[in-house]
mmCIF file of C-alpha atoms in Angstrom:
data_model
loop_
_atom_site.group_PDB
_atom_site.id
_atom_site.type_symbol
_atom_site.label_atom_id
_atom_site.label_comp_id
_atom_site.label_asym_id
_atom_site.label_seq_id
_atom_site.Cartn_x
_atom_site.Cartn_y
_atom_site.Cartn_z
ATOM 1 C CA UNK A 188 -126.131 -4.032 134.873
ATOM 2 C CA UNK A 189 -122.245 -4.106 133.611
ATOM 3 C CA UNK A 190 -120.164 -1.761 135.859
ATOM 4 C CA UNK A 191 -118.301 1.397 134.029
ATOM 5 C CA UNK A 192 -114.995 0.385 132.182
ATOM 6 C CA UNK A 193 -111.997 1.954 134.232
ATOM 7 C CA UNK A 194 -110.079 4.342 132.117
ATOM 8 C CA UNK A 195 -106.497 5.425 132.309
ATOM 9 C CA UNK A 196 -105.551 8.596 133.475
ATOM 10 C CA UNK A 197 -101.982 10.095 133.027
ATOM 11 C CA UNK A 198 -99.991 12.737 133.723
ATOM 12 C CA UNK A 199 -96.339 13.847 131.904
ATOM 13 C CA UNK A 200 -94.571 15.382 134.802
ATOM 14 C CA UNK A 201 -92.693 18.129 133.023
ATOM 15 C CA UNK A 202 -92.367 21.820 133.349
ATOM 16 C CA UNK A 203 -93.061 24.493 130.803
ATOM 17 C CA UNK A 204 -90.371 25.653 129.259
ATOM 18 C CA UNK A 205 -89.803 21.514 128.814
ATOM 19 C CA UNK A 206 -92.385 21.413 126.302
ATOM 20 C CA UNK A 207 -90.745 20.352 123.062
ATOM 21 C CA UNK A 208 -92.266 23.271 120.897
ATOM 22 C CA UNK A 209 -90.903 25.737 123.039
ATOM 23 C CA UNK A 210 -87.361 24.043 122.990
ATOM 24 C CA UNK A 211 -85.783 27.215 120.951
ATOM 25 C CA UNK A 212 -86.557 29.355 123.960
ATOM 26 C CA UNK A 213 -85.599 27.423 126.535
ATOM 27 C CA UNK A 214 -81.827 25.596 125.966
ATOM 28 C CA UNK A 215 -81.162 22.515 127.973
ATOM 29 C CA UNK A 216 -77.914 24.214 129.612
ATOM 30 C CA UNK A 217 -80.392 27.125 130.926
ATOM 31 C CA UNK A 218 -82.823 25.092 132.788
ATOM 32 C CA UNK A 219 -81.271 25.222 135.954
ATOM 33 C CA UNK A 220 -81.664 28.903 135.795
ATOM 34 C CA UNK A 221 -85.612 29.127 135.111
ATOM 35 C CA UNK A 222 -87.901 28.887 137.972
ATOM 36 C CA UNK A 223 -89.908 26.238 138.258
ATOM 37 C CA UNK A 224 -93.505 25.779 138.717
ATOM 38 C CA UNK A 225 -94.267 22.178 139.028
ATOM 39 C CA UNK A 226 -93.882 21.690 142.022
ATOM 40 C CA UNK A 227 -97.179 23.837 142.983
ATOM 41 C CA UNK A 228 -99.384 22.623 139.798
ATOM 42 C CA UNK A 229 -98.759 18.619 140.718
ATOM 43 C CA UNK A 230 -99.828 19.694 144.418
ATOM 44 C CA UNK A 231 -102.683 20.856 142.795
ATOM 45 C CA UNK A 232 -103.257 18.242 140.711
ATOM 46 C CA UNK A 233 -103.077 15.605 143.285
ATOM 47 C CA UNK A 234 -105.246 17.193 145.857
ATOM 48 C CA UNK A 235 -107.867 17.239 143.272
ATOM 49 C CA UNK A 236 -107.283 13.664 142.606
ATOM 50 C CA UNK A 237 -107.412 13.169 146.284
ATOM 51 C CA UNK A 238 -111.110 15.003 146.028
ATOM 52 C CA UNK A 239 -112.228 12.565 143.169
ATOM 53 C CA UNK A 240 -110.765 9.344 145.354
ATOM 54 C CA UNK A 241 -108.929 8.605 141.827
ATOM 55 C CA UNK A 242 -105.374 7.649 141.540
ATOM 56 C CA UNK A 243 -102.811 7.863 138.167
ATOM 57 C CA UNK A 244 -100.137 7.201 136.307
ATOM 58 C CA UNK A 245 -97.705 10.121 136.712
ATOM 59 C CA UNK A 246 -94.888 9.666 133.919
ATOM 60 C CA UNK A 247 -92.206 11.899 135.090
ATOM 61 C CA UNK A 248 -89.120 13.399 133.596
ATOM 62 C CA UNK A 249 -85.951 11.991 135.721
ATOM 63 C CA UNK A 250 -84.800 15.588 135.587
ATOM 64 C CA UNK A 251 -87.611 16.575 137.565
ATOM 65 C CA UNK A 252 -87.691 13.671 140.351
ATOM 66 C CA UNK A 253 -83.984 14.772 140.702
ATOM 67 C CA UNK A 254 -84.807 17.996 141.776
ATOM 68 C CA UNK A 255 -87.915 17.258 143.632
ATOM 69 C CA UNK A 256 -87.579 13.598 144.802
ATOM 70 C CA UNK A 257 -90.074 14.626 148.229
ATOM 71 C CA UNK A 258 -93.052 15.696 145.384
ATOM 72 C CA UNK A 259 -91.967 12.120 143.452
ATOM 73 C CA UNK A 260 -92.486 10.003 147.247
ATOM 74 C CA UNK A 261 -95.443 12.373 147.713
ATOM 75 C CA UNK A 262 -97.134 10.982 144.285
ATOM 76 C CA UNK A 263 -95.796 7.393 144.909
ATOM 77 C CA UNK A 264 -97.388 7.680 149.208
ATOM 78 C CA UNK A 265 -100.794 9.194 147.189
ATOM 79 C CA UNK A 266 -101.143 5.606 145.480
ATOM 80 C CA UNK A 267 -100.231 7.003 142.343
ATOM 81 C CA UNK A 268 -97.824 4.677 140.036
ATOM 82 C CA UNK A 269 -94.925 6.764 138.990
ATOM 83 C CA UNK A 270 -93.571 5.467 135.333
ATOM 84 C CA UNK A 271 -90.810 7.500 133.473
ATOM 85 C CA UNK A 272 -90.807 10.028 130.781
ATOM 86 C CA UNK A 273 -87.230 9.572 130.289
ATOM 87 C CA UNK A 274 -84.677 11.675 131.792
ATOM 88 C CA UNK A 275 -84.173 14.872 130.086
ATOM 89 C CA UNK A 276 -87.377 15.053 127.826
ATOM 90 C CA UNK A 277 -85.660 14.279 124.663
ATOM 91 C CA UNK A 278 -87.260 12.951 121.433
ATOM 92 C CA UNK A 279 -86.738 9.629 121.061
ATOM 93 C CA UNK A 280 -86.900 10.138 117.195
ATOM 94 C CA UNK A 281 -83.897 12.647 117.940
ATOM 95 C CA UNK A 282 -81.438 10.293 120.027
ATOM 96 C CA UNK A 283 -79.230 7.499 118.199
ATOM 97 C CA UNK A 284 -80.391 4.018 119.674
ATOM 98 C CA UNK A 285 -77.775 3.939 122.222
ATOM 99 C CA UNK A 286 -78.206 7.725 123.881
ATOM 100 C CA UNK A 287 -81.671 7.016 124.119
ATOM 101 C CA UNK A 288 -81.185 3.669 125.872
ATOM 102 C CA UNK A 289 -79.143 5.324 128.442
ATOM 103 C CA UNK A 290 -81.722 8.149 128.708
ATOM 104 C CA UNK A 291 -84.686 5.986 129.641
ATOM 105 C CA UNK A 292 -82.039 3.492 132.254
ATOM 106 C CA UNK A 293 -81.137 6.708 133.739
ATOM 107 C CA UNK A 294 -84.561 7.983 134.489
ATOM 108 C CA UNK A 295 -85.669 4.902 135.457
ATOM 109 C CA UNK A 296 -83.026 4.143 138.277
ATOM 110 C CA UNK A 297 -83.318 7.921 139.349
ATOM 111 C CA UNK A 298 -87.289 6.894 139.805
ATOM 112 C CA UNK A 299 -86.893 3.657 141.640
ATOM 113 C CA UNK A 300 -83.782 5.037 143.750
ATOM 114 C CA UNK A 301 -86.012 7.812 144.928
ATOM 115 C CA UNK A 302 -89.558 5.504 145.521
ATOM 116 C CA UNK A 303 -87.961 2.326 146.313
ATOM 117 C CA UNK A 304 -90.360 1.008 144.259
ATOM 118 C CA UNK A 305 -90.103 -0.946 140.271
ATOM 119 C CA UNK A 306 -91.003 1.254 136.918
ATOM 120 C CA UNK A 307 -92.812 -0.868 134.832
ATOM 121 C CA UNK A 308 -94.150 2.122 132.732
ATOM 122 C CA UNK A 309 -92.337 4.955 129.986
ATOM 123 C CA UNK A 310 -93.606 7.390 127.940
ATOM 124 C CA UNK A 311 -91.625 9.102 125.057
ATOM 125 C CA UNK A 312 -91.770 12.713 125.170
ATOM 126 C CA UNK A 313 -93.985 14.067 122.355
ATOM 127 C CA UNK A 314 -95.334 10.105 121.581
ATOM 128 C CA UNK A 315 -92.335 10.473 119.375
ATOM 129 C CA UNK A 316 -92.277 7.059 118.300
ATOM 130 C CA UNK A 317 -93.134 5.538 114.979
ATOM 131 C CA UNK A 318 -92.249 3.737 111.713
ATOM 132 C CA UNK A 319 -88.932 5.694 111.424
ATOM 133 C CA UNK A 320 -87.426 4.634 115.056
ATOM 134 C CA UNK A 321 -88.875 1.059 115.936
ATOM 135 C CA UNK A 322 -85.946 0.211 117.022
ATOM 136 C CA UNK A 323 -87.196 1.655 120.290
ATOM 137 C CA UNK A 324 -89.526 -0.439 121.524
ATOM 138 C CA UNK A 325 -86.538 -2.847 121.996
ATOM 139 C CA UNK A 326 -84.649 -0.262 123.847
ATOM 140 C CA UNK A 327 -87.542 -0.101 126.206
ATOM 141 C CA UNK A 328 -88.300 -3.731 126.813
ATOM 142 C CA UNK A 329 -83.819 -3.767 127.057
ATOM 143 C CA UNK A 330 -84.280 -1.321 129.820
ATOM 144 C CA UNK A 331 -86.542 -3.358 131.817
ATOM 145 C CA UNK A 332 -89.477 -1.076 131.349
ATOM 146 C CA UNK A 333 -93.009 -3.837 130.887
ATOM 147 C CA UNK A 334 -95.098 -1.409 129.396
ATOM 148 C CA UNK A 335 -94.856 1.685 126.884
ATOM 149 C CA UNK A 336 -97.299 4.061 126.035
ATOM 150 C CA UNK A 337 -95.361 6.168 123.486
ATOM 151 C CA UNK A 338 -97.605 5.856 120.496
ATOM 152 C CA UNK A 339 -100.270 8.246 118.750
ATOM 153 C CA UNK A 340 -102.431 6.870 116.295
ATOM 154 C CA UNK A 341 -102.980 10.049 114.897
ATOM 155 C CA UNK A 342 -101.552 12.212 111.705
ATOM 156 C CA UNK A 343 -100.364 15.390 112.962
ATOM 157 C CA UNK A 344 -96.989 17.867 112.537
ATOM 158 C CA UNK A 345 -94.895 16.852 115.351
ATOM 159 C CA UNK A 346 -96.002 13.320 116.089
ATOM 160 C CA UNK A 347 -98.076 10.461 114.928
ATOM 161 C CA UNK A 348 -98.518 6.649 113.489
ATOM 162 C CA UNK A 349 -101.691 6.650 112.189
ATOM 163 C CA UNK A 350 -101.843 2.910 110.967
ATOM 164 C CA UNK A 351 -100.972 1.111 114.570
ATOM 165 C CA UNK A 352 -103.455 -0.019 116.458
ATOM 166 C CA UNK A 353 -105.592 1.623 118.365
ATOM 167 C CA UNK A 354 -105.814 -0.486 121.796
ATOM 168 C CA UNK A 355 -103.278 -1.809 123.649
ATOM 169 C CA UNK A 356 -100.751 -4.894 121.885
ATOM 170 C CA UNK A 357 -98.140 -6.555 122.713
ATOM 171 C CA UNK A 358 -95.001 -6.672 120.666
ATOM 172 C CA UNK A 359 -92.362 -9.563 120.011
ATOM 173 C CA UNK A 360 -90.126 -8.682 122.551
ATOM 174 C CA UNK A 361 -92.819 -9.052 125.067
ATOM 175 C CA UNK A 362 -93.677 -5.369 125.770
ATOM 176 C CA UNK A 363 -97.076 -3.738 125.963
ATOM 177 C CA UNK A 364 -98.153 -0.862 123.807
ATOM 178 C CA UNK A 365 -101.012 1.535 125.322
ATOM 179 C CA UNK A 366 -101.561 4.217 122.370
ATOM 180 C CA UNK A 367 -103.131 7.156 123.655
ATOM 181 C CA UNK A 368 -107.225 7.122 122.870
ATOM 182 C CA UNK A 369 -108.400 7.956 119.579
ATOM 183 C CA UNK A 370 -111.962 7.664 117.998
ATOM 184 C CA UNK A 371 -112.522 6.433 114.590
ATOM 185 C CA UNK A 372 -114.691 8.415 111.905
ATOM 186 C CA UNK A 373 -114.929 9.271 108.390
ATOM 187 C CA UNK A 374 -112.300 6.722 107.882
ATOM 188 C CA UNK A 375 -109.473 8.126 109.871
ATOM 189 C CA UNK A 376 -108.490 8.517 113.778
ATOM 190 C CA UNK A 377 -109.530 11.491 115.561
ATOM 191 C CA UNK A 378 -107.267 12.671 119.096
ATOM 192 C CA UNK A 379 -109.522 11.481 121.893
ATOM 193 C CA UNK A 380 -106.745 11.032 124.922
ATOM 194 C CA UNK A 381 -106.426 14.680 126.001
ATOM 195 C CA UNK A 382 -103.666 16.982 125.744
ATOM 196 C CA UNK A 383 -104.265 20.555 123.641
ATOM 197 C CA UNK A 384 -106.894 18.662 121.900
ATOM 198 C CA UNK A 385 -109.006 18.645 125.335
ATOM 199 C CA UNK A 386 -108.430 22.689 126.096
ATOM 200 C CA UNK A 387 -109.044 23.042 122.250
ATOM 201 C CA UNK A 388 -112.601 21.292 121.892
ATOM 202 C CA UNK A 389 -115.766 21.792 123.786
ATOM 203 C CA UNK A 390 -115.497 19.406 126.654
ATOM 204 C CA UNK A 391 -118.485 17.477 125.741
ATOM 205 C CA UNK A 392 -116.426 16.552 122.608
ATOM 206 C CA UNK A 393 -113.963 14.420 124.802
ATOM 207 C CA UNK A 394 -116.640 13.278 127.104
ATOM 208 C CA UNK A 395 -118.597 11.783 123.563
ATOM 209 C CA UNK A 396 -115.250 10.139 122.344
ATOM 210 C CA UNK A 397 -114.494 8.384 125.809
ATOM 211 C CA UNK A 398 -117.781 7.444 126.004
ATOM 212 C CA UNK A 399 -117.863 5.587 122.263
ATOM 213 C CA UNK A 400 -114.698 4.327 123.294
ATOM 214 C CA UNK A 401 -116.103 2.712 126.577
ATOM 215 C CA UNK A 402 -119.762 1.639 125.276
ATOM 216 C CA UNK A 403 -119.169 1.049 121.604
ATOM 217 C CA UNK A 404 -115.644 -0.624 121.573
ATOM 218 C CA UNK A 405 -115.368 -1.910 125.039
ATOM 219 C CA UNK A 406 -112.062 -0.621 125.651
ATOM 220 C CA UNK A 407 -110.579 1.707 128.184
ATOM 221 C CA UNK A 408 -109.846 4.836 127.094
ATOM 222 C CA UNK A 409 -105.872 6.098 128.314
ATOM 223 C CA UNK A 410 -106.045 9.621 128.742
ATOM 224 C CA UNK A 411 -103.240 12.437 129.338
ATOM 225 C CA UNK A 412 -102.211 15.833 130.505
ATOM 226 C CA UNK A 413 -99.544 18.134 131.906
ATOM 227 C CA UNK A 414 -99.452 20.128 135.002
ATOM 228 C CA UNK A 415 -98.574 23.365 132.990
ATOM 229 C CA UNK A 416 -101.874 23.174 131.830
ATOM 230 C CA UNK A 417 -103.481 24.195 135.481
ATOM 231 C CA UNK A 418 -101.145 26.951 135.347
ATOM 232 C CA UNK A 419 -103.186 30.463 133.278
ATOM 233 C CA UNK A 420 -100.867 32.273 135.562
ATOM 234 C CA UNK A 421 -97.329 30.780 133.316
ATOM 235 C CA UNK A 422 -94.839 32.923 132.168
ATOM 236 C CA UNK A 423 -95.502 34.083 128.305
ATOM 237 C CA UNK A 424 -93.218 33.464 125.954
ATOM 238 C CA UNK A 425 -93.778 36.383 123.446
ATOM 239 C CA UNK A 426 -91.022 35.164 121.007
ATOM 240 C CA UNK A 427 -92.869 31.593 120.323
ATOM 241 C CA UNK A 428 -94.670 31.368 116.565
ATOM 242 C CA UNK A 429 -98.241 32.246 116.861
ATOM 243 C CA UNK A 430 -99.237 28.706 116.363
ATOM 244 C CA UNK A 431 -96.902 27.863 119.064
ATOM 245 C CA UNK A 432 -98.576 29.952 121.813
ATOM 246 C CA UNK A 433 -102.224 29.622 120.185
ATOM 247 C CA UNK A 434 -101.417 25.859 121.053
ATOM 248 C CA UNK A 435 -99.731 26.309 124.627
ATOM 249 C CA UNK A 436 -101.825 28.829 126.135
ATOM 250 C CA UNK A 437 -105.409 28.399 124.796
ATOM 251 C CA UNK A 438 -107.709 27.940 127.686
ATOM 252 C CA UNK A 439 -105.803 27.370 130.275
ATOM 253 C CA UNK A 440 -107.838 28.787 132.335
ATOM 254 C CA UNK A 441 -110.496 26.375 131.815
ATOM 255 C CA UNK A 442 -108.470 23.092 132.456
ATOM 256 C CA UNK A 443 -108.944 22.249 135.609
ATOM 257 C CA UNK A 444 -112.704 22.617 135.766
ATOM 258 C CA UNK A 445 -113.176 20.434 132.699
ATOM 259 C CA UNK A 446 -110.827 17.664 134.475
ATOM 260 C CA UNK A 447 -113.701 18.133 137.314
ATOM 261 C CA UNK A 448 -115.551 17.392 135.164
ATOM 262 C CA UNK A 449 -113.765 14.305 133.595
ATOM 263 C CA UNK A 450 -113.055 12.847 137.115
ATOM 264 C CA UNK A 451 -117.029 13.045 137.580
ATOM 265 C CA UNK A 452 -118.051 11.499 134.560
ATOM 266 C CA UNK A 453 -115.767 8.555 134.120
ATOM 267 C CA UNK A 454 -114.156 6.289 136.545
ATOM 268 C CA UNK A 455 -110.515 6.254 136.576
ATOM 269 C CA UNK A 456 -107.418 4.347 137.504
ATOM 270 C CA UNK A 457 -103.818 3.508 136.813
ATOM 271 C CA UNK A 458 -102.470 2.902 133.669
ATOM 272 C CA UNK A 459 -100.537 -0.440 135.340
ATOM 273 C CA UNK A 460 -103.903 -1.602 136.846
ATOM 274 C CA UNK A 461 -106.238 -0.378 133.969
ATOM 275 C CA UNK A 462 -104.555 -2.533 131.383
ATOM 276 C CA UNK A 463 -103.913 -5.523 133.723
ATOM 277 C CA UNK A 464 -101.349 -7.189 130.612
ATOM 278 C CA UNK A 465 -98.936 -4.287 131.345
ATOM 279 C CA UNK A 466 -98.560 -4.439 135.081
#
């Protein structure tokens, strides 16, 4: 009998008032005065890895590690791979080829300066790369980064490049792509990686996707989340749109049994390890 396909599980170390949608609220120069809570939700997070036996990718913001390099060596001691999310969770679609390149060398030397160990892996914050920016991919691979998982094959508002391909390629510069897991029906691809989409959905909507990713395709499935999303107990922020807090705060409460639930189901592992071309 075949054993279980080992899936990808990541998490975008970043705090809430980080999160790109809520950006008009929460001005760069005034981070340093909101309190943090990320600290307390990646504890969480990685004892309940620690409960599972499962280790992850943790792509986090060089912003972050700066502040709390002991939680950063605490991830890295867990067996965890720590890959970047760039420094100051900027768009890449926003930043001029050159900021942008000194963004993601910044957050990567913060990250191996504080581990001792290489960064093979980056994430852009909100996947926000696609046709308009492909310059970046060379910024990456320029940065020494081996891997990139910055791309959603999906159509939505914010982000999205629904005609790349779904599974992990390689590019011409030698880097690895690892979109984030999508299903494919009714001609088009459906969010299956996690994110709002999992608090959204009935859980046994992403357990069927991974599954028919797994069985059907034969591929891995790379899945995400943020610590925020453990956190019902967040500050509100009243002056967001509607859509804007329908999307953040909807059932938070519910996240971390459903990951319980995900960790049961599935195996998981690394996204370095899981897609051995990348590591």
């Amino acid at each position: 009998m075949p054993q279980p396909i080992t899936n990808a599980l990541t998490i975008d170390v970043e705090d809430y008032f980080q999160v790109s949608a809520l950006a008009p609220h929460f001005p760069r120069s005034q981070w340093e005065t909101v309190p943090c809570r990320v600290e307390a939700n990646v504890e969480r997070i990685l004892e309940l890895l620690a409960r599972y036996d499962t280790v992850a990718t943790f792509f986090t913001l060089g912003w972050i590690a700066e502040r709390y390099p002991g939680l950063v060596r605490r991830i890295a001691a867990g067996g965890h791979e720590i890959a970047s999310h760039g420094y100051g969770h900027e768009r890449a679609s926003a930043q001029t080829p050159e900021t942008f390149l000194a963004d993601i060398r910044l957050a990567k030397a913060v990250l191996e300066d504080i581990t001792g160990q290489d960064v093979a892996g980056y994430r852009a914050p909100s996947f926000s790369i696609g046709r308009d920016n492909p310059w970046a991919h060379d910024c990456i691979a320029q940065a020494g980064y081996r891997y990139s998982s910055s791309v959603y094959p999906v159509r939505h508002d914010h982000y999205g490049m629904p005609d790349a391909p779904r599974f992990a390629w390689r590019l011409d510069n030698g880097l690895v792509e690892i979109p984030v897991t999508t299903t494919r029906w009714l001609g088009r691809n459906w969010p299956a990686g996690g994110g709002g989409y999992f608090r959204l959905l009935p859980y046994a909507v992403s357990r069927w996707q991974i599954a028919r990713v797994n069985r059907a395709e034969g591929q891995p499935a790379i899945f995400y989340f943020h610590p925020w999303e453990m956190d019902p107990e967040q500050p509100r922020v009243t002056e967001a749109s509607a859509k804007t807090r329908f999307r953040h705060y909807l059932n938070l409460r519910h996240t971390e049994a459903r990951l319980q639930r995900l960790l049961s189901d599935f195996r998981w592992g690394r996204a370095d390890t899981v897609f051995g071309d990348a590591g």
